[in-house]
């Protein structure tokens, strides 16, 4: 899966150790997520290779919000699909797999963001946050798949975060910073910032609003969970479900894929779990994530 590394600092924070810290956490994440990297710090920088952000130190020191994404590609194998994605209104980052949007040879996140932009523009309320929440719920209520989303509203500099229950996210906070990372391993680098952090618990299917001015993290809405939401599966030999007949990966079962939740012809993969063809290919590429 992809990695998110996000740093938010309050307006008064002039800590000069931010760039080395970001280089450390992004480099650690890029080791296993090296299909491309992107940074947003009031401008967007993307590359297939690891980005040397020391070259952007001046811009980083001027901004309070730095978003980064280290990619593990499951669809859309092209530089234009490296995240973050940006429009005139938003910056969008996603970790996960949503097969419903894996169409037209584009990445699922690329299609998802296009749907988000289109839906947002369809709402006409004068309350911008109301339109954002309505857009999120329109798309993500009852949505199958794995998703962990960070959305920056460029007009207000407010960040919105939300996830389903199988993706990992770690929030660390103090009076100077909020650090958000997919991988808990990166917390070892927090000491580089010369300040102590506390862990902030984030619950799935809640929409959180993050304000860099006071570093507040507030729940503002909820997302409806799909009743067929798949379980995060890691079967050990003793835990494999008993089946009357041993099946192969070529045998079909008209049911629900246990990875993405799509109702389709699924395959009994190694007698452990049902996977659709897209998720089977994903498993073969990265078996540790299933």
PDB file of N, CA, C and O in Angstrom, residues 68-126:
ATOM      1  N   UNK A  68       2.927  14.689   1.556  1.00  0.00           N
ATOM      2  CA  UNK A  68       3.732  13.832   0.682  1.00  0.00           C
ATOM      3  C   UNK A  68       3.109  12.457   0.561  1.00  0.00           C
ATOM      4  O   UNK A  68       2.390  11.991   1.448  1.00  0.00           O
ATOM      5  N   UNK A  69       3.409  11.821  -0.576  1.00  0.00           N
ATOM      6  CA  UNK A  69       2.836  10.515  -0.906  1.00  0.00           C
ATOM      7  C   UNK A  69       3.910   9.672  -1.572  1.00  0.00           C
ATOM      8  O   UNK A  69       4.525  10.091  -2.559  1.00  0.00           O
ATOM      9  N   UNK A  70       4.158   8.487  -1.000  1.00  0.00           N
ATOM     10  CA  UNK A  70       5.089   7.533  -1.585  1.00  0.00           C
ATOM     11  C   UNK A  70       4.258   6.391  -2.167  1.00  0.00           C
ATOM     12  O   UNK A  70       3.529   5.714  -1.448  1.00  0.00           O
ATOM     13  N   UNK A  71       4.379   6.160  -3.461  1.00  0.00           N
ATOM     14  CA  UNK A  71       3.409   5.342  -4.185  1.00  0.00           C
ATOM     15  C   UNK A  71       3.822   3.883  -4.303  1.00  0.00           C
ATOM     16  O   UNK A  71       4.966   3.547  -4.591  1.00  0.00           O
ATOM     17  N   UNK A  72       2.845   3.010  -4.083  1.00  0.00           N
ATOM     18  CA  UNK A  72       2.912   1.595  -4.454  1.00  0.00           C
ATOM     19  C   UNK A  72       1.778   1.405  -5.454  1.00  0.00           C
ATOM     20  O   UNK A  72       0.616   1.353  -5.075  1.00  0.00           O
ATOM     21  N   UNK A  73       2.110   1.356  -6.737  1.00  0.00           N
ATOM     22  CA  UNK A  73       1.074   1.425  -7.767  1.00  0.00           C
ATOM     23  C   UNK A  73       0.348   0.092  -7.924  1.00  0.00           C
ATOM     24  O   UNK A  73       0.961  -0.975  -7.980  1.00  0.00           O
ATOM     25  N   UNK A  74      -0.977   0.168  -7.971  1.00  0.00           N
ATOM     26  CA  UNK A  74      -1.820  -0.989  -8.251  1.00  0.00           C
ATOM     27  C   UNK A  74      -2.603  -0.791  -9.551  1.00  0.00           C
ATOM     28  O   UNK A  74      -3.226  -1.731 -10.037  1.00  0.00           O
ATOM     29  N   UNK A  75      -2.581   0.431 -10.089  1.00  0.00           N
ATOM     30  CA  UNK A  75      -3.223   0.728 -11.364  1.00  0.00           C
ATOM     31  C   UNK A  75      -2.681   2.062 -11.849  1.00  0.00           C
ATOM     32  O   UNK A  75      -2.150   2.842 -11.076  1.00  0.00           O
ATOM     33  N   UNK A  76      -2.794   2.296 -13.160  1.00  0.00           N
ATOM     34  CA  UNK A  76      -2.339   3.571 -13.700  1.00  0.00           C
ATOM     35  C   UNK A  76      -0.842   3.744 -13.580  1.00  0.00           C
ATOM     36  O   UNK A  76      -0.360   4.562 -12.804  1.00  0.00           O
ATOM     37  N   UNK A  77      -0.061   2.974 -14.355  1.00  0.00           N
ATOM     38  CA  UNK A  77       1.397   2.975 -14.233  1.00  0.00           C
ATOM     39  C   UNK A  77       1.984   4.069 -15.133  1.00  0.00           C
ATOM     40  O   UNK A  77       2.546   3.810 -16.188  1.00  0.00           O
ATOM     41  N   UNK A  78       1.839   5.313 -14.677  1.00  0.00           N
ATOM     42  CA  UNK A  78       2.239   6.458 -15.466  1.00  0.00           C
ATOM     43  C   UNK A  78       2.562   7.594 -14.504  1.00  0.00           C
ATOM     44  O   UNK A  78       1.972   7.694 -13.434  1.00  0.00           O
ATOM     45  N   UNK A  79       3.473   8.459 -14.900  1.00  0.00           N
ATOM     46  CA  UNK A  79       3.896   9.543 -14.007  1.00  0.00           C
ATOM     47  C   UNK A  79       2.736  10.454 -13.620  1.00  0.00           C
ATOM     48  O   UNK A  79       2.715  11.000 -12.508  1.00  0.00           O
ATOM     49  N   UNK A  80       1.748  10.611 -14.511  1.00  0.00           N
ATOM     50  CA  UNK A  80       0.646  11.525 -14.192  1.00  0.00           C
ATOM     51  C   UNK A  80      -0.218  11.008 -13.051  1.00  0.00           C
ATOM     52  O   UNK A  80      -1.012  11.757 -12.481  1.00  0.00           O
ATOM     53  N   UNK A  81      -0.057   9.718 -12.694  1.00  0.00           N
ATOM     54  CA  UNK A  81      -0.852   9.144 -11.607  1.00  0.00           C
ATOM     55  C   UNK A  81      -0.134   9.187 -10.266  1.00  0.00           C
ATOM     56  O   UNK A  81      -0.649   8.704  -9.266  1.00  0.00           O
ATOM     57  N   UNK A  82       1.081   9.756 -10.246  1.00  0.00           N
ATOM     58  CA  UNK A  82       1.761   9.954  -8.970  1.00  0.00           C
ATOM     59  C   UNK A  82       1.008  11.019  -8.176  1.00  0.00           C
ATOM     60  O   UNK A  82       0.625  12.055  -8.704  1.00  0.00           O
ATOM     61  N   UNK A  83       0.780  10.755  -6.929  1.00  0.00           N
ATOM     62  CA  UNK A  83       0.065  11.689  -6.056  1.00  0.00           C
ATOM     63  C   UNK A  83       1.056  12.587  -5.298  1.00  0.00           C
ATOM     64  O   UNK A  83       2.225  12.254  -5.208  1.00  0.00           O
ATOM     65  N   UNK A  84       0.554  13.693  -4.769  1.00  0.00           N
ATOM     66  CA  UNK A  84      -0.820  14.187  -4.678  1.00  0.00           C
ATOM     67  C   UNK A  84      -1.358  14.659  -6.031  1.00  0.00           C
ATOM     68  O   UNK A  84      -0.595  15.025  -6.918  1.00  0.00           O
ATOM     69  N   UNK A  85      -2.721  14.692  -6.120  1.00  0.00           N
ATOM     70  CA  UNK A  85      -3.395  15.307  -7.239  1.00  0.00           C
ATOM     71  C   UNK A  85      -3.853  16.701  -6.810  1.00  0.00           C
ATOM     72  O   UNK A  85      -4.228  16.908  -5.661  1.00  0.00           O
ATOM     73  N   UNK A  86      -3.836  17.608  -7.780  1.00  0.00           N
ATOM     74  CA  UNK A  86      -4.155  19.001  -7.463  1.00  0.00           C
ATOM     75  C   UNK A  86      -5.147  19.567  -8.462  1.00  0.00           C
ATOM     76  O   UNK A  86      -5.084  19.264  -9.657  1.00  0.00           O
ATOM     77  N   UNK A  87      -6.066  20.377  -7.973  1.00  0.00           N
ATOM     78  CA  UNK A  87      -6.962  21.161  -8.816  1.00  0.00           C
ATOM     79  C   UNK A  87      -6.937  22.600  -8.305  1.00  0.00           C
ATOM     80  O   UNK A  87      -6.189  22.921  -7.373  1.00  0.00           O
ATOM     81  N   UNK A  88      -7.751  23.457  -8.874  1.00  0.00           N
ATOM     82  CA  UNK A  88      -7.787  24.842  -8.399  1.00  0.00           C
ATOM     83  C   UNK A  88      -8.321  24.946  -6.976  1.00  0.00           C
ATOM     84  O   UNK A  88      -8.056  25.919  -6.275  1.00  0.00           O
ATOM     85  N   UNK A  89      -9.072  23.931  -6.545  1.00  0.00           N
ATOM     86  CA  UNK A  89      -9.685  23.953  -5.220  1.00  0.00           C
ATOM     87  C   UNK A  89      -8.987  23.070  -4.187  1.00  0.00           C
ATOM     88  O   UNK A  89      -8.952  23.419  -3.004  1.00  0.00           O
ATOM     89  N   UNK A  90      -8.456  21.914  -4.623  1.00  0.00           N
ATOM     90  CA  UNK A  90      -8.047  20.903  -3.658  1.00  0.00           C
ATOM     91  C   UNK A  90      -6.701  20.264  -3.998  1.00  0.00           C
ATOM     92  O   UNK A  90      -6.253  20.278  -5.146  1.00  0.00           O
ATOM     93  N   UNK A  91      -6.103  19.688  -2.954  1.00  0.00           N
ATOM     94  CA  UNK A  91      -5.004  18.729  -3.091  1.00  0.00           C
ATOM     95  C   UNK A  91      -5.495  17.437  -2.452  1.00  0.00           C
ATOM     96  O   UNK A  91      -6.048  17.457  -1.350  1.00  0.00           O
ATOM     97  N   UNK A  92      -5.282  16.324  -3.149  1.00  0.00           N
ATOM     98  CA  UNK A  92      -5.947  15.064  -2.792  1.00  0.00           C
ATOM     99  C   UNK A  92      -4.917  13.946  -2.711  1.00  0.00           C
ATOM    100  O   UNK A  92      -4.120  13.756  -3.633  1.00  0.00           O
ATOM    101  N   UNK A  93      -4.928  13.194  -1.584  1.00  0.00           N
ATOM    102  CA  UNK A  93      -4.045  12.043  -1.402  1.00  0.00           C
ATOM    103  C   UNK A  93      -4.875  10.843  -0.959  1.00  0.00           C
ATOM    104  O   UNK A  93      -5.786  10.978  -0.142  1.00  0.00           O
ATOM    105  N   UNK A  94      -4.512   9.676  -1.465  1.00  0.00           N
ATOM    106  CA  UNK A  94      -5.258   8.450  -1.159  1.00  0.00           C
ATOM    107  C   UNK A  94      -4.289   7.299  -0.961  1.00  0.00           C
ATOM    108  O   UNK A  94      -3.364   7.095  -1.742  1.00  0.00           O
ATOM    109  N   UNK A  95      -4.524   6.527   0.074  1.00  0.00           N
ATOM    110  CA  UNK A  95      -3.846   5.251   0.281  1.00  0.00           C
ATOM    111  C   UNK A  95      -4.910   4.168   0.294  1.00  0.00           C
ATOM    112  O   UNK A  95      -5.828   4.217   1.112  1.00  0.00           O
ATOM    113  N   UNK A  96      -4.790   3.188  -0.605  1.00  0.00           N
ATOM    114  CA  UNK A  96      -5.771   2.114  -0.630  1.00  0.00           C
ATOM    115  C   UNK A  96      -6.042   1.614  -2.032  1.00  0.00           C
ATOM    116  O   UNK A  96      -5.324   1.944  -2.981  1.00  0.00           O
ATOM    117  N   UNK A  97      -7.080   0.806  -2.146  1.00  0.00           N
ATOM    118  CA  UNK A  97      -7.493   0.238  -3.431  1.00  0.00           C
ATOM    119  C   UNK A  97      -9.016   0.285  -3.496  1.00  0.00           C
ATOM    120  O   UNK A  97      -9.693  -0.264  -2.627  1.00  0.00           O
ATOM    121  N   UNK A  98      -9.546   0.929  -4.536  1.00  0.00           N
ATOM    122  CA  UNK A  98     -11.000   0.992  -4.740  1.00  0.00           C
ATOM    123  C   UNK A  98     -11.273   0.514  -6.165  1.00  0.00           C
ATOM    124  O   UNK A  98     -11.173   1.291  -7.129  1.00  0.00           O
ATOM    125  N   UNK A  99     -11.616  -0.752  -6.314  1.00  0.00           N
ATOM    126  CA  UNK A  99     -11.767  -1.332  -7.646  1.00  0.00           C
ATOM    127  C   UNK A  99     -12.889  -0.700  -8.450  1.00  0.00           C
ATOM    128  O   UNK A  99     -12.866  -0.709  -9.678  1.00  0.00           O
ATOM    129  N   UNK A 100     -13.873  -0.148  -7.766  1.00  0.00           N
ATOM    130  CA  UNK A 100     -14.983   0.502  -8.456  1.00  0.00           C
ATOM    131  C   UNK A 100     -14.501   1.651  -9.342  1.00  0.00           C
ATOM    132  O   UNK A 100     -15.125   1.977 -10.360  1.00  0.00           O
ATOM    133  N   UNK A 101     -13.365   2.250  -8.975  1.00  0.00           N
ATOM    134  CA  UNK A 101     -12.821   3.371  -9.734  1.00  0.00           C
ATOM    135  C   UNK A 101     -11.612   2.980 -10.577  1.00  0.00           C
ATOM    136  O   UNK A 101     -10.991   3.846 -11.204  1.00  0.00           O
ATOM    137  N   UNK A 102     -11.279   1.710 -10.605  1.00  0.00           N
ATOM    138  CA  UNK A 102     -10.149   1.222 -11.402  1.00  0.00           C
ATOM    139  C   UNK A 102     -10.647   0.911 -12.809  1.00  0.00           C
ATOM    140  O   UNK A 102     -10.850  -0.244 -13.187  1.00  0.00           O
ATOM    141  N   UNK A 103     -10.852   1.949 -13.612  1.00  0.00           N
ATOM    142  CA  UNK A 103     -11.423   1.809 -14.952  1.00  0.00           C
ATOM    143  C   UNK A 103     -10.668   2.695 -15.936  1.00  0.00           C
ATOM    144  O   UNK A 103      -9.899   3.574 -15.547  1.00  0.00           O
ATOM    145  N   UNK A 104     -10.871   2.427 -17.224  1.00  0.00           N
ATOM    146  CA  UNK A 104     -10.340   3.248 -18.325  1.00  0.00           C
ATOM    147  C   UNK A 104      -8.814   3.358 -18.300  1.00  0.00           C
ATOM    148  O   UNK A 104      -8.254   4.344 -18.780  1.00  0.00           O
ATOM    149  N   UNK A 105      -8.155   2.359 -17.720  1.00  0.00           N
ATOM    150  CA  UNK A 105      -6.693   2.310 -17.659  1.00  0.00           C
ATOM    151  C   UNK A 105      -6.091   3.461 -16.848  1.00  0.00           C
ATOM    152  O   UNK A 105      -4.884   3.697 -16.894  1.00  0.00           O
ATOM    153  N   UNK A 106      -6.931   4.200 -16.132  1.00  0.00           N
ATOM    154  CA  UNK A 106      -6.439   5.224 -15.214  1.00  0.00           C
ATOM    155  C   UNK A 106      -6.248   4.610 -13.833  1.00  0.00           C
ATOM    156  O   UNK A 106      -6.721   3.504 -13.555  1.00  0.00           O
ATOM    157  N   UNK A 107      -5.564   5.304 -12.949  1.00  0.00           N
ATOM    158  CA  UNK A 107      -5.483   4.830 -11.571  1.00  0.00           C
ATOM    159  C   UNK A 107      -6.815   5.058 -10.878  1.00  0.00           C
ATOM    160  O   UNK A 107      -7.582   5.962 -11.248  1.00  0.00           O
ATOM    161  N   UNK A 108      -7.110   4.233  -9.879  1.00  0.00           N
ATOM    162  CA  UNK A 108      -8.374   4.390  -9.158  1.00  0.00           C
ATOM    163  C   UNK A 108      -8.453   5.762  -8.486  1.00  0.00           C
ATOM    164  O   UNK A 108      -9.511   6.398  -8.453  1.00  0.00           O
ATOM    165  N   UNK A 109      -7.326   6.263  -7.959  1.00  0.00           N
ATOM    166  CA  UNK A 109      -7.331   7.563  -7.285  1.00  0.00           C
ATOM    167  C   UNK A 109      -7.554   8.707  -8.271  1.00  0.00           C
ATOM    168  O   UNK A 109      -8.242   9.680  -7.963  1.00  0.00           O
ATOM    169  N   UNK A 110      -6.997   8.598  -9.457  1.00  0.00           N
ATOM    170  CA  UNK A 110      -7.201   9.603 -10.495  1.00  0.00           C
ATOM    171  C   UNK A 110      -8.686   9.713 -10.830  1.00  0.00           C
ATOM    172  O   UNK A 110      -9.244  10.821 -10.892  1.00  0.00           O
ATOM    173  N   UNK A 111      -9.339   8.576 -11.028  1.00  0.00           N
ATOM    174  CA  UNK A 111     -10.776   8.578 -11.324  1.00  0.00           C
ATOM    175  C   UNK A 111     -11.591   9.057 -10.132  1.00  0.00           C
ATOM    176  O   UNK A 111     -12.581   9.775 -10.289  1.00  0.00           O
ATOM    177  N   UNK A 112     -11.173   8.653  -8.942  1.00  0.00           N
ATOM    178  CA  UNK A 112     -11.867   9.062  -7.725  1.00  0.00           C
ATOM    179  C   UNK A 112     -11.817  10.583  -7.546  1.00  0.00           C
ATOM    180  O   UNK A 112     -12.827  11.218  -7.212  1.00  0.00           O
ATOM    181  N   UNK A 113     -10.666  11.174  -7.777  1.00  0.00           N
ATOM    182  CA  UNK A 113     -10.525  12.621  -7.620  1.00  0.00           C
ATOM    183  C   UNK A 113     -11.342  13.365  -8.673  1.00  0.00           C
ATOM    184  O   UNK A 113     -11.953  14.406  -8.389  1.00  0.00           O
ATOM    185  N   UNK A 114     -11.384  12.837  -9.896  1.00  0.00           N
ATOM    186  CA  UNK A 114     -12.222  13.456 -10.925  1.00  0.00           C
ATOM    187  C   UNK A 114     -13.693  13.437 -10.517  1.00  0.00           C
ATOM    188  O   UNK A 114     -14.419  14.415 -10.726  1.00  0.00           O
ATOM    189  N   UNK A 115     -14.120  12.322  -9.921  1.00  0.00           N
ATOM    190  CA  UNK A 115     -15.496  12.227  -9.438  1.00  0.00           C
ATOM    191  C   UNK A 115     -15.734  13.217  -8.305  1.00  0.00           C
ATOM    192  O   UNK A 115     -16.799  13.853  -8.217  1.00  0.00           O
ATOM    193  N   UNK A 116     -14.743  13.362  -7.438  1.00  0.00           N
ATOM    194  CA  UNK A 116     -14.862  14.299  -6.319  1.00  0.00           C
ATOM    195  C   UNK A 116     -15.029  15.734  -6.832  1.00  0.00           C
ATOM    196  O   UNK A 116     -15.908  16.474  -6.374  1.00  0.00           O
ATOM    197  N   UNK A 117     -14.196  16.137  -7.781  1.00  0.00           N
ATOM    198  CA  UNK A 117     -14.259  17.498  -8.318  1.00  0.00           C
ATOM    199  C   UNK A 117     -15.609  17.761  -8.986  1.00  0.00           C
ATOM    200  O   UNK A 117     -16.212  18.828  -8.799  1.00  0.00           O
ATOM    201  N   UNK A 118     -16.064  16.787  -9.755  1.00  0.00           N
ATOM    202  CA  UNK A 118     -17.339  16.932 -10.454  1.00  0.00           C
ATOM    203  C   UNK A 118     -18.499  17.054  -9.471  1.00  0.00           C
ATOM    204  O   UNK A 118     -19.391  17.910  -9.621  1.00  0.00           O
ATOM    205  N   UNK A 119     -18.487  16.204  -8.436  1.00  0.00           N
ATOM    206  CA  UNK A 119     -19.566  16.223  -7.444  1.00  0.00           C
ATOM    207  C   UNK A 119     -19.552  17.518  -6.649  1.00  0.00           C
ATOM    208  O   UNK A 119     -20.610  18.119  -6.391  1.00  0.00           O
ATOM    209  N   UNK A 120     -18.366  17.966  -6.253  1.00  0.00           N
ATOM    210  CA  UNK A 120     -18.259  19.202  -5.483  1.00  0.00           C
ATOM    211  C   UNK A 120     -18.836  20.390  -6.248  1.00  0.00           C
ATOM    212  O   UNK A 120     -19.552  21.227  -5.678  1.00  0.00           O
ATOM    213  N   UNK A 121     -18.558  20.470  -7.525  1.00  0.00           N
ATOM    214  CA  UNK A 121     -19.045  21.592  -8.326  1.00  0.00           C
ATOM    215  C   UNK A 121     -20.556  21.554  -8.531  1.00  0.00           C
ATOM    216  O   UNK A 121     -21.162  22.563  -8.909  1.00  0.00           O
ATOM    217  N   UNK A 122     -21.164  20.387  -8.272  1.00  0.00           N
ATOM    218  CA  UNK A 122     -22.615  20.281  -8.459  1.00  0.00           C
ATOM    219  C   UNK A 122     -23.399  20.871  -7.293  1.00  0.00           C
ATOM    220  O   UNK A 122     -24.603  21.104  -7.404  1.00  0.00           O
ATOM    221  N   UNK A 123     -22.723  21.128  -6.166  1.00  0.00           N
ATOM    222  CA  UNK A 123     -23.396  21.694  -4.998  1.00  0.00           C
ATOM    223  C   UNK A 123     -23.206  23.210  -4.974  1.00  0.00           C
ATOM    224  O   UNK A 123     -22.108  23.717  -5.209  1.00  0.00           O
ATOM    225  N   UNK A 124     -24.278  23.934  -4.644  1.00  0.00           N
ATOM    226  CA  UNK A 124     -24.281  25.387  -4.791  1.00  0.00           C
ATOM    227  C   UNK A 124     -24.445  26.143  -3.483  1.00  0.00           C
ATOM    228  O   UNK A 124     -24.667  27.363  -3.495  1.00  0.00           O
ATOM    229  N   UNK A 125     -24.329  25.475  -2.376  1.00  0.00           N
ATOM    230  CA  UNK A 125     -24.492  26.167  -1.099  1.00  0.00           C
ATOM    231  C   UNK A 125     -23.390  27.212  -0.915  1.00  0.00           C
ATOM    232  O   UNK A 125     -22.253  27.035  -1.383  1.00  0.00           O
ATOM    233  N   UNK A 126     -23.712  28.300  -0.220  1.00  0.00           N
ATOM    234  CA  UNK A 126     -22.719  29.322   0.091  1.00  0.00           C
ATOM    235  C   UNK A 126     -21.746  28.854   1.171  1.00  0.00           C
ATOM    236  O   UNK A 126     -20.697  29.460   1.367  1.00  0.00           O
TER     237      UNK A 126
END
